[in-house]
C-alpha atoms as a printed R data frame, in Angstrom:
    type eleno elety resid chain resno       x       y       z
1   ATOM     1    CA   UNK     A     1   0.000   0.000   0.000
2   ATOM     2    CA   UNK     A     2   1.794   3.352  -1.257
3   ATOM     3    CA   UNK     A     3   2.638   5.641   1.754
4   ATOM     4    CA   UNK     A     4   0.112   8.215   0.506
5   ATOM     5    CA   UNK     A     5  -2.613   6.305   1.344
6   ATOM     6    CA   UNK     A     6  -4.743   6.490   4.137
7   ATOM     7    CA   UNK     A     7  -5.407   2.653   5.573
8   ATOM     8    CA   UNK     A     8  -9.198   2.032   6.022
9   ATOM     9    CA   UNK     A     9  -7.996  -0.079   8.537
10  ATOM    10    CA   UNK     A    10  -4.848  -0.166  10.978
11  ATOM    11    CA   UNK     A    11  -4.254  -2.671  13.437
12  ATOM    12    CA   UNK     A    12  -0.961  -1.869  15.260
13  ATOM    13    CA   UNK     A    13   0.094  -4.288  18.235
14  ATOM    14    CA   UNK     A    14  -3.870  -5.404  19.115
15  ATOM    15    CA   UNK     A    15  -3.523  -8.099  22.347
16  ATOM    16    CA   UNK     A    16  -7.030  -9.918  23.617
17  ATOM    17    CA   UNK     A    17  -6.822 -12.457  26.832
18  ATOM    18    CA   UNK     A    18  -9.310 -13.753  28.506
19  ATOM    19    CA   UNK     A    19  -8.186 -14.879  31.830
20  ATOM    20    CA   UNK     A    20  -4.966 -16.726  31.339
21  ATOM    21    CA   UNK     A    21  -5.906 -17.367  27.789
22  ATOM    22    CA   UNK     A    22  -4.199 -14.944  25.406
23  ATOM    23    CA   UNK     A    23  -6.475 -15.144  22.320
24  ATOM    24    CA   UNK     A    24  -5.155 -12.089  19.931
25  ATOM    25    CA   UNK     A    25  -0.868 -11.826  20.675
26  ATOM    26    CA   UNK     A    26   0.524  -8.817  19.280
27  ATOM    27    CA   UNK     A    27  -1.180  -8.518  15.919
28  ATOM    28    CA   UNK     A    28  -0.550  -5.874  13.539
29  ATOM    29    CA   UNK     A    29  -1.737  -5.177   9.751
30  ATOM    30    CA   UNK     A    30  -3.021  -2.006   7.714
31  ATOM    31    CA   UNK     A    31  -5.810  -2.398   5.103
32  ATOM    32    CA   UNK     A    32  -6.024  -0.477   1.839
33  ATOM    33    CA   UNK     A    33  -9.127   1.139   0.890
34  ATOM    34    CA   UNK     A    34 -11.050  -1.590  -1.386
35  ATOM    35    CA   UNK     A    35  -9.124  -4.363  -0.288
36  ATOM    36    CA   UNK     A    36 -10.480  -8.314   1.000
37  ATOM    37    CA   UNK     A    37  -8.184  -9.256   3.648
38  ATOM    38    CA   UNK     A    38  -9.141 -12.835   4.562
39  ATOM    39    CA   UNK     A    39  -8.681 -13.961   8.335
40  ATOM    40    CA   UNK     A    40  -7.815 -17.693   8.192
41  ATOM    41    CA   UNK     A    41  -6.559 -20.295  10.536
42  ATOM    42    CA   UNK     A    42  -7.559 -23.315  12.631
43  ATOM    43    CA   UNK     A    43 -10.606 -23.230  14.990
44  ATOM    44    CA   UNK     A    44  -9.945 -21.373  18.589
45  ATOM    45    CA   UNK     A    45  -6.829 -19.365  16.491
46  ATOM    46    CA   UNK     A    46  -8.530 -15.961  17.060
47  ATOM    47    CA   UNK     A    47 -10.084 -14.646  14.103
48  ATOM    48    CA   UNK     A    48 -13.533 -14.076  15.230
49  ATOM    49    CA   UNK     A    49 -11.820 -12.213  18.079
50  ATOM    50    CA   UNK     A    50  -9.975 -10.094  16.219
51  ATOM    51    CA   UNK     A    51 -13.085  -9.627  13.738
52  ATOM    52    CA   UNK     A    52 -14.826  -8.331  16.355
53  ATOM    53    CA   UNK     A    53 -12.011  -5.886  17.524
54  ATOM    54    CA   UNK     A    54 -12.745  -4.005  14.428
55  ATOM    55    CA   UNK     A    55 -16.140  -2.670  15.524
56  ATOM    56    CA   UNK     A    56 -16.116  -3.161  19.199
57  ATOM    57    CA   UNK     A    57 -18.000  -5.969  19.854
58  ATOM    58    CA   UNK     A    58 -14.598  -7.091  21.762
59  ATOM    59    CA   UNK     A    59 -12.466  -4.234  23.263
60  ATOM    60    CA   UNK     A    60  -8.223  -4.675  23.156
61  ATOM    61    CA   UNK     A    61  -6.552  -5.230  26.313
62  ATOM    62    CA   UNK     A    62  -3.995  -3.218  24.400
63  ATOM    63    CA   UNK     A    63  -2.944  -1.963  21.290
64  ATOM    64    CA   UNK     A    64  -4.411   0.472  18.699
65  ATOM    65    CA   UNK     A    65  -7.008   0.373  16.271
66  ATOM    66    CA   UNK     A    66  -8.196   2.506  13.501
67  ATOM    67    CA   UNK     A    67 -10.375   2.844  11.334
68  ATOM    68    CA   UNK     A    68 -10.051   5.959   8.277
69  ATOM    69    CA   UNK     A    69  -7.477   6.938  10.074
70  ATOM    70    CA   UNK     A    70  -9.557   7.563  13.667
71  ATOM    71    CA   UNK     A    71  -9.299   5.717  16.600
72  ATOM    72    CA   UNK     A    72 -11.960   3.435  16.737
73  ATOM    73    CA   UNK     A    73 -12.240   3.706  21.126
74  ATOM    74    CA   UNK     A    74 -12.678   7.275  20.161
75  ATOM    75    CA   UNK     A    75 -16.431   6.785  18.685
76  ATOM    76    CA   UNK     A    76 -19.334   5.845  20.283
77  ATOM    77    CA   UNK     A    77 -19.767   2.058  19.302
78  ATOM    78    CA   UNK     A    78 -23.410   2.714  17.872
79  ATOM    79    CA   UNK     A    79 -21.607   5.166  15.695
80  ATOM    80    CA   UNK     A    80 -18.587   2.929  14.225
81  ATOM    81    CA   UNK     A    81 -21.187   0.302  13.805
82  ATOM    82    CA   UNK     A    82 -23.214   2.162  11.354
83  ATOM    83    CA   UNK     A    83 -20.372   2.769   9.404
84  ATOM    84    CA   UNK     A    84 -19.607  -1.275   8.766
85  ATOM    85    CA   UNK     A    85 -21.622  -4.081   7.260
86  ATOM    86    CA   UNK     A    86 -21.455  -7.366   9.366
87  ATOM    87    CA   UNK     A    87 -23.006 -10.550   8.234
88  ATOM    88    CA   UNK     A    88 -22.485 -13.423  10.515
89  ATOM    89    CA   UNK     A    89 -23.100 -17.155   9.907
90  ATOM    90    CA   UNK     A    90 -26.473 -17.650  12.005
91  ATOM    91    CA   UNK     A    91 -27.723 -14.644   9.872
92  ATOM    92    CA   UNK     A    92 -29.680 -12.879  12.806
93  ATOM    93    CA   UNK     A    93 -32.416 -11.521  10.718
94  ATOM    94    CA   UNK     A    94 -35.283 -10.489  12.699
95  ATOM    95    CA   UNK     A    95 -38.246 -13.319  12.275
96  ATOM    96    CA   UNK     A    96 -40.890 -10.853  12.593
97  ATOM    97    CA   UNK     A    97 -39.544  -8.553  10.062
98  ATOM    98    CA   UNK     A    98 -40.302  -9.342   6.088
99  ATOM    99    CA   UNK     A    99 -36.978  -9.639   3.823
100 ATOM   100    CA   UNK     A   100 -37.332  -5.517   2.890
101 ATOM   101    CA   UNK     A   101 -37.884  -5.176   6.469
102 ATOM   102    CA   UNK     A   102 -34.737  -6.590   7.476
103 ATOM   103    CA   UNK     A   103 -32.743  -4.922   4.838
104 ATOM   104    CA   UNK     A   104 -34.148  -1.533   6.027
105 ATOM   105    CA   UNK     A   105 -33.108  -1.720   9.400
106 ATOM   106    CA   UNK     A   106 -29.551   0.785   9.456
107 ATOM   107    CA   UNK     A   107 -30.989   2.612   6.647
108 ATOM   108    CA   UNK     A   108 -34.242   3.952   8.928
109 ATOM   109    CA   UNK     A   109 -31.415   4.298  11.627
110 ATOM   110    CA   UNK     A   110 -29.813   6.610   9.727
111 ATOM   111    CA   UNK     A   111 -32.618   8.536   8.556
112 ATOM   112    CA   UNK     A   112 -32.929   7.980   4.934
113 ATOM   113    CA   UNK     A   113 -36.032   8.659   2.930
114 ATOM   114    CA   UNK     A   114 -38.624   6.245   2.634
115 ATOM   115    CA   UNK     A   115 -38.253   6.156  -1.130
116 ATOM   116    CA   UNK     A   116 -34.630   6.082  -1.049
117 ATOM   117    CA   UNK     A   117 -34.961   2.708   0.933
118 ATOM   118    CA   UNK     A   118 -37.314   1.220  -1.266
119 ATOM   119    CA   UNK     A   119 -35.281   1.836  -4.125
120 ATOM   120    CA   UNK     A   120 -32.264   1.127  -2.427
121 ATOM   121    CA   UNK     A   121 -33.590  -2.402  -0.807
122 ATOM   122    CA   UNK     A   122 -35.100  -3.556  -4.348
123 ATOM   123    CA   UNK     A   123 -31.753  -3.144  -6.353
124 ATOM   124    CA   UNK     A   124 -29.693  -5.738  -3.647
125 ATOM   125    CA   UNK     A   125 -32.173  -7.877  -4.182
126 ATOM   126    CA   UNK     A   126 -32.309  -7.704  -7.758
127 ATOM   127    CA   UNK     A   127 -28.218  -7.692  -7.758
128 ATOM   128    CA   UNK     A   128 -28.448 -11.269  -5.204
129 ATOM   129    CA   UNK     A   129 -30.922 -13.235  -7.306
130 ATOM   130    CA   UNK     A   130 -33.811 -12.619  -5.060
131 ATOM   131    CA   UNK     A   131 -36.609 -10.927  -7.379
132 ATOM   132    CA   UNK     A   132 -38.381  -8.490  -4.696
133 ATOM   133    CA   UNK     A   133 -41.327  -8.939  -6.352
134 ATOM   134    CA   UNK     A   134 -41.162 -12.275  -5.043
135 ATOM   135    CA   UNK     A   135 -39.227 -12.069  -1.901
136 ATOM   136    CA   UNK     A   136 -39.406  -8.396  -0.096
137 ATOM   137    CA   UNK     A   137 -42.510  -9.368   1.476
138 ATOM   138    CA   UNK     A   138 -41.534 -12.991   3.219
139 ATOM   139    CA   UNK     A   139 -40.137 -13.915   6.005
140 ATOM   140    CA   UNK     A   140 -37.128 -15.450   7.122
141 ATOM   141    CA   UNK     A   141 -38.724 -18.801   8.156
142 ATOM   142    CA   UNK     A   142 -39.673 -19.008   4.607
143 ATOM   143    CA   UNK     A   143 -36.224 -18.680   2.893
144 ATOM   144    CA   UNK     A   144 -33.771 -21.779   2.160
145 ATOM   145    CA   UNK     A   145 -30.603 -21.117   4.408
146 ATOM   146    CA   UNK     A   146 -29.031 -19.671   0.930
147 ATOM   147    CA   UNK     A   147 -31.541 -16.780   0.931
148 ATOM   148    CA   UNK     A   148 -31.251 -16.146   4.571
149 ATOM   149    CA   UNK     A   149 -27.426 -15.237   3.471
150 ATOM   150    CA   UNK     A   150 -28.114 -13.374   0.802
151 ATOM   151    CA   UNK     A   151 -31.282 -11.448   2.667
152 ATOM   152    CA   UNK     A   152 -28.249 -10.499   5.038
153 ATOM   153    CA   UNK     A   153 -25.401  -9.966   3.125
154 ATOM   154    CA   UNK     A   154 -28.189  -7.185   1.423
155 ATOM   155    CA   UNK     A   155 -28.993  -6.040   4.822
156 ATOM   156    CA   UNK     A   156 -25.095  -5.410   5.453
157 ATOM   157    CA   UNK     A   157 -24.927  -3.331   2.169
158 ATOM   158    CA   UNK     A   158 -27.847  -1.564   3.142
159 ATOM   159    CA   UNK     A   159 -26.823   1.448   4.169
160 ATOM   160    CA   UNK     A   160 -23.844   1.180   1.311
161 ATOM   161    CA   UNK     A   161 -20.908   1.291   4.382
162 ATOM   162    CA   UNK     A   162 -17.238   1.350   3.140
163 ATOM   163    CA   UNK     A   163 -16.003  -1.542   5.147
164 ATOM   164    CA   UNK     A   164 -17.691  -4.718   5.509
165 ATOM   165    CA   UNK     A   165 -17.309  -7.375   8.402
166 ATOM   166    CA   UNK     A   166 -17.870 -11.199   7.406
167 ATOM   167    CA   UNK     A   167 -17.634 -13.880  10.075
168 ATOM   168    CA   UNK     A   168 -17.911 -17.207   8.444
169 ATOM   169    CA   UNK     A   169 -20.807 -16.360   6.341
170 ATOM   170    CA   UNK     A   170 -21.147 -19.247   4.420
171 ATOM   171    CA   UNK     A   171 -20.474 -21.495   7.245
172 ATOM   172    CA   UNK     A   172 -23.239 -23.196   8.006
173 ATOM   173    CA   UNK     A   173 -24.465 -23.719   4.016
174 ATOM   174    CA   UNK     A   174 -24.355 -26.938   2.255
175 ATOM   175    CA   UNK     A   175 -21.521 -27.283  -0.216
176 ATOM   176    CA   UNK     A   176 -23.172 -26.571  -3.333
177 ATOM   177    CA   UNK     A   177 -25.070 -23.273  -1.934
178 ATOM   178    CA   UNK     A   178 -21.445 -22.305  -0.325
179 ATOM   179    CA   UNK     A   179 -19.894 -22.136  -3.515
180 ATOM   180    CA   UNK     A   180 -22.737 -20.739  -5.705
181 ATOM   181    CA   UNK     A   181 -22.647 -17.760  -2.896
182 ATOM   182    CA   UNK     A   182 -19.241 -17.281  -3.412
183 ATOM   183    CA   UNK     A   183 -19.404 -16.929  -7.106
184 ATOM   184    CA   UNK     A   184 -22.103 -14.615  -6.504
185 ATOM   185    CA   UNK     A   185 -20.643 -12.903  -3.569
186 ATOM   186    CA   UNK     A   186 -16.995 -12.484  -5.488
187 ATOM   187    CA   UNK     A   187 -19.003 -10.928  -8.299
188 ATOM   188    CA   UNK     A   188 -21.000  -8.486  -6.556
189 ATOM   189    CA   UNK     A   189 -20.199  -4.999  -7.826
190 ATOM   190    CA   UNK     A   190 -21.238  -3.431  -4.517
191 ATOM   191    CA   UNK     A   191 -18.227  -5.050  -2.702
192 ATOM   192    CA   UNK     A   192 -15.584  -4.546  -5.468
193 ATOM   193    CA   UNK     A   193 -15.261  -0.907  -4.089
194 ATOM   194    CA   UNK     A   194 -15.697  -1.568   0.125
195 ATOM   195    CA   UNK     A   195 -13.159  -2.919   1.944
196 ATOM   196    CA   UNK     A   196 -13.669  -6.173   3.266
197 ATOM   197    CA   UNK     A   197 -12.959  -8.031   5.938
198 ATOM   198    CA   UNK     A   198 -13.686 -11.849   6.187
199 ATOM   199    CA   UNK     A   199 -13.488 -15.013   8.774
200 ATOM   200    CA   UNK     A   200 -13.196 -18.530   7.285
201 ATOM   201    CA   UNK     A   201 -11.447 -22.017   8.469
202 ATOM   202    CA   UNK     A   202 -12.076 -22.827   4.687
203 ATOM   203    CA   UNK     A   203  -9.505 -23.096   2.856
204 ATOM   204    CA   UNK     A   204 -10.365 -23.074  -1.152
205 ATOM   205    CA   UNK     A   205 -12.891 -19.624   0.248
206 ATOM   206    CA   UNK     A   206  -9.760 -17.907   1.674
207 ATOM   207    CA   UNK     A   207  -8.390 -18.262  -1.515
208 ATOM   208    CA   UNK     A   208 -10.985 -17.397  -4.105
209 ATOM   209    CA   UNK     A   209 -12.039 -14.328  -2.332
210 ATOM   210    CA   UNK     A   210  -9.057 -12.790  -0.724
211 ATOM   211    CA   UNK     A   211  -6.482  -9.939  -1.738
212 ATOM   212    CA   UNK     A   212  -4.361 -10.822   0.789
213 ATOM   213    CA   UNK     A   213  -4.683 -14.071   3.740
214 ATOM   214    CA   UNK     A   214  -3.696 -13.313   7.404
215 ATOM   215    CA   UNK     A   215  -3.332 -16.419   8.586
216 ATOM   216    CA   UNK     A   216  -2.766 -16.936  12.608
217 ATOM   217    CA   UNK     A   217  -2.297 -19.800  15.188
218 ATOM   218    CA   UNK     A   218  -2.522 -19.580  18.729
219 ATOM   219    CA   UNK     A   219  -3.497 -15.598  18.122
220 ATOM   220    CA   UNK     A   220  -0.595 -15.268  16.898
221 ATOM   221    CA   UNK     A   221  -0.091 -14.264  13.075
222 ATOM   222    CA   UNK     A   222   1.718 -16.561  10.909
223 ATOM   223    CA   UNK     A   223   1.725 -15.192   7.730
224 ATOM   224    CA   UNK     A   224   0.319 -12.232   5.847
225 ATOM   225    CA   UNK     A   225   0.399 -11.930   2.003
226 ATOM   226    CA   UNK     A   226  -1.234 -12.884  -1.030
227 ATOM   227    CA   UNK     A   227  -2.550 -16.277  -1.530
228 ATOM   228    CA   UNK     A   228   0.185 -16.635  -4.119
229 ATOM   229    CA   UNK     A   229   2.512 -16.094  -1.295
230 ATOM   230    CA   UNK     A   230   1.593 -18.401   1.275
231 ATOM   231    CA   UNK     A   231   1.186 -20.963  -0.807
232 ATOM   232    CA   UNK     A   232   4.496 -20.535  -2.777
233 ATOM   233    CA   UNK     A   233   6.605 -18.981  -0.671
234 ATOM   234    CA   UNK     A   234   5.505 -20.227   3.271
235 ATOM   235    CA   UNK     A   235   7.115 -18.428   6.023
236 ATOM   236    CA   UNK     A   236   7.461 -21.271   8.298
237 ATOM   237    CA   UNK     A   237   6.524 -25.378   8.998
238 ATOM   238    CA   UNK     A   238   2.830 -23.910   9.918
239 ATOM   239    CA   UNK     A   239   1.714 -22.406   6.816
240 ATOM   240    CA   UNK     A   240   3.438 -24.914   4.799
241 ATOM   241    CA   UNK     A   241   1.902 -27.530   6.884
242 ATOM   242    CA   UNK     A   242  -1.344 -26.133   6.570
243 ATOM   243    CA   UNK     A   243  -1.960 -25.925   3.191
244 ATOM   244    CA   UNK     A   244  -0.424 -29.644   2.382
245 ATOM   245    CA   UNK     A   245  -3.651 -31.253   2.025
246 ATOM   246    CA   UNK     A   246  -4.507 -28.715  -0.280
247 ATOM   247    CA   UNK     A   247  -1.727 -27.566  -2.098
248 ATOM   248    CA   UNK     A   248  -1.885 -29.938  -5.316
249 ATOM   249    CA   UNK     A   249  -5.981 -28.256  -6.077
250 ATOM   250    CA   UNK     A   250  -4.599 -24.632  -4.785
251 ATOM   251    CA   UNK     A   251  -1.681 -24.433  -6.747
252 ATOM   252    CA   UNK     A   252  -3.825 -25.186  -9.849
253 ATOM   253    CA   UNK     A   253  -6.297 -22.759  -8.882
254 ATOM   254    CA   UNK     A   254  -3.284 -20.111  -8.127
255 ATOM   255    CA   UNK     A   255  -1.002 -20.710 -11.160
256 ATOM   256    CA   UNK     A   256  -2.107 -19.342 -14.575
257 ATOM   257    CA   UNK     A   257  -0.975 -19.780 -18.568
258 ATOM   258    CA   UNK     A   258   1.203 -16.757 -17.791
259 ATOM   259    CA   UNK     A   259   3.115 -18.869 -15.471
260 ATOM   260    CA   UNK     A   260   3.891 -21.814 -17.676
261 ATOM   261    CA   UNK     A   261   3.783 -19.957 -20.799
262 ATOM   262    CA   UNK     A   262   8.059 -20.478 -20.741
263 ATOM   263    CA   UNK     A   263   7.301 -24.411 -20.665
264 ATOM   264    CA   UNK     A   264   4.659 -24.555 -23.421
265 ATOM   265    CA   UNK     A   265   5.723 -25.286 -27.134
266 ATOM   266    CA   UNK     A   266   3.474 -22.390 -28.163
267 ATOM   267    CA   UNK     A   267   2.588 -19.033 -27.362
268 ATOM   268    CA   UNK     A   268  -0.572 -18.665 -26.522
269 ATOM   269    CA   UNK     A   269  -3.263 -16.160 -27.051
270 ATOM   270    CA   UNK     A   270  -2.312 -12.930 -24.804
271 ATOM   271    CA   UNK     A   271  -6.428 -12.698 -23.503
272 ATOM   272    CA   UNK     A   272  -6.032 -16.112 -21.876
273 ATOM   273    CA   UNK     A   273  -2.917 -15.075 -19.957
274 ATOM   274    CA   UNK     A   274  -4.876 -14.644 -16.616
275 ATOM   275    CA   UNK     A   275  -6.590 -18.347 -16.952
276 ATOM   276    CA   UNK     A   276  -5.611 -20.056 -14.130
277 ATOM   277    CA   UNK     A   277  -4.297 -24.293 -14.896
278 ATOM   278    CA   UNK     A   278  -7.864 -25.237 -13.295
279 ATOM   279    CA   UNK     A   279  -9.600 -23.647 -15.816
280 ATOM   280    CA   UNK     A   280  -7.159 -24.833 -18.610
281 ATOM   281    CA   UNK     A   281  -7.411 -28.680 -17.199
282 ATOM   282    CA   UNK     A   282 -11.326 -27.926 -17.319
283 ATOM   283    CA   UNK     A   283 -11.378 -27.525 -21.178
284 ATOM   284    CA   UNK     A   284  -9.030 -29.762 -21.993
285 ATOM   285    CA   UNK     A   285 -11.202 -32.636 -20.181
286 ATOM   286    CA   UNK     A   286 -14.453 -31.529 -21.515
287 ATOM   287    CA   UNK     A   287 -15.926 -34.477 -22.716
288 ATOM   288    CA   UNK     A   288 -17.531 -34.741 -26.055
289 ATOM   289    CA   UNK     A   289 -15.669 -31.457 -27.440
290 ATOM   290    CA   UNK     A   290 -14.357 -31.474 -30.855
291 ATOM   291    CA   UNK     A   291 -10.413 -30.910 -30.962
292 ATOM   292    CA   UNK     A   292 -10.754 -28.068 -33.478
293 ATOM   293    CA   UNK     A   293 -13.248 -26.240 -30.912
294 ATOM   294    CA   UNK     A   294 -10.764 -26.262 -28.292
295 ATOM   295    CA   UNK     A   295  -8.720 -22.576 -27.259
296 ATOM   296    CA   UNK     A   296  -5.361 -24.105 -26.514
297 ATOM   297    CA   UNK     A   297  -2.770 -25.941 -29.037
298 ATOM   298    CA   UNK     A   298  -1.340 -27.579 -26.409
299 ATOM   299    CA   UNK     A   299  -2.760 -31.119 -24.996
300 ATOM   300    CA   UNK     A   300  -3.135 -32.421 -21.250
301 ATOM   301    CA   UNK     A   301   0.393 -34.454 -21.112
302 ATOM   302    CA   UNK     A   302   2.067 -31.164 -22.422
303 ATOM   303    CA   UNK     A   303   0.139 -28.612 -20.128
304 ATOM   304    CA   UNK     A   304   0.965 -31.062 -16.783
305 ATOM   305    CA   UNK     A   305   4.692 -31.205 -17.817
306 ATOM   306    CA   UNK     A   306   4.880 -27.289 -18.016
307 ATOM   307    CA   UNK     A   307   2.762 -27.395 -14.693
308 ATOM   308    CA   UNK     A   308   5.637 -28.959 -13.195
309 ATOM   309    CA   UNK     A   309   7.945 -27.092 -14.328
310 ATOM   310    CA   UNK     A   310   6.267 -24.103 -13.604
311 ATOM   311    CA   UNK     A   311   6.232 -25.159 -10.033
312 ATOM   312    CA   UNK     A   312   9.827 -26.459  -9.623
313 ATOM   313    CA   UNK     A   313  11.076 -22.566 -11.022
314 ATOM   314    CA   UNK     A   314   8.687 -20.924  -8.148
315 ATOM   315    CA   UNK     A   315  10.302 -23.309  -5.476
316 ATOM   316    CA   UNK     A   316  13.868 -22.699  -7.116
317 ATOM   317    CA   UNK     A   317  13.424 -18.967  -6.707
318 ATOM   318    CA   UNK     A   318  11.670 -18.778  -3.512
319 ATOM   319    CA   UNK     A   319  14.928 -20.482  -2.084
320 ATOM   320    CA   UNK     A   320  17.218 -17.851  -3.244
């Protein structure tokens, strides 16, 4: 993050105990404006905790936070609150509130128009798949889990806040749900321009949704970086360790045809740089396509060996 820039958020030295048991040790990390900083780690590591530093919920035992540049024990909770989305797993909508309801909550809070709500309320759910002339008027009780998230994922964006709060929010979602939400989530226009913040144990999430991973253990933080970098170039035993169940479908998803362009026998067409191997591996295996309709001029055995290769020159230079 250039110097110039304000962080929207700053965490400088943030430590959290609770009796004996030091849950947040010594964290630090400053968040650009627009950036998804994922919080990832094992279960009782301190993430939530440190979520919930951010906007109060839990107060430091020492340390500083900020948020914009202001000292976030400096506002009046109510105040910082209103200022941050926060969708949790269990959802919390209110059951005696329809879907627009819900979604209107901070928005009356706040004072905005009646019309202004309306309007605002029926373009989220338009943008999360959830016609309003269907859905504003249910209630929660009536939604699939799936439409409960994306009832408060809208209700988060509400009042259109520049920094968003996400504590496991696909959590508690069968797999096929989870990762239709996450397409849909990672594709949301209203969140390419917030900063967000976001708690998972998932692995395969952390990586398809964040900027940069903060991964900690014990409270204390491990590693922080892009996904590219913790995967490929681990700071210690733990992060490598932790990814190793993973790593073979990560790196895939990580690496693109930019990175094993060197290894091919072609070049390749400069709009498919960015395709990740994944995607690649996907259309190479499609069954039933014709050879002529396929993008690449390269076949499985040759894209694999360049793989490889690909990998082996990350590892050589990350050992340098």
């Amino acid at each position: 993050m250039p110097d110039s820039v304000l962080p929207a958020i700053r965490v400088a030295h943030a430590h959290k105990r609770y009796g004996a048991h030091a849950v947040v040790q010594d964290v630090s990390f400053a968040l650009a404006p627009g950036e998804t900083l994922v919080l990832l780690g094992p279960s009782g590591c301190g993430k939530t905790t440190l979520l919930k530093l951010l906007n109060r919920l839990v107060e430091p035992d020492a340390g500083t936070i900020e948020v914009n540049g202001q000292d976030v024990r400096r506002q009046p909770p109510a105040v910082l609150r209103r200022g941050m989305g926060y969708v949790i797993q269990q959802v919390g909508l209110l059951p005696h509130y329809t879907v627009a309801e819900n979604i209107a909550v901070v928005p009356r809070l706040l004072g905005h128009s009646p019309d202004s709500i309306i309007d605002r309320t029926t373009a989220l759910l338009n943008r999360l798949h959830l016609p309003p002339e269907r859905y504003a008027n249910q209630y929660p009780h009536q939604l699939s889990g799936g439409q409960q998230q994306r009832v408060g994922l809208a209700r988060a964006l509400a009042a259109d806040p520049p920094i968003v709060l996400l504590d496991e929010p696909f959590g508690a979602l069968d797999p096929i749900t989870r990762a239709s939400i996450r397409r849909e989530f990672r594709e949301l226009e209203e969140l390419r321009r917030k900063t967000v913040v976001l708690v998972t144990h998932d692995v395969t999430e952390a990586f398809e949704l964040a900027d940069r991973i903060l991964l900690l253990n014990a409270g204390q933080v491990q590693q922080l970086g892009t996904p590219r970098e913790l995967l490929l170039q681990p700071a210690n035993d733990f992060v490598r360790q932790f990814f190793a169940a993973e790593r073979l479908a990560l790196q895939l998803r990580t690496l693109t045809l930019v990175d094993v362009a060197p290894f091919l026998p072609e070049s390749q067409p400069a709009e498919s740089a960015q395709t990740t191997i994944q995607e690649v591996l996907e259309h190479l295996t499609l069954a039933g396509q014709p050879r002529a309709a396929r993008p690449y001029s390269f076949d499985l055995a040759q894209l694999m060996a360049a793989f490889g290769q690909a990998l082996q020159r990350e590892e050589t230079a990350w050992k340098r």
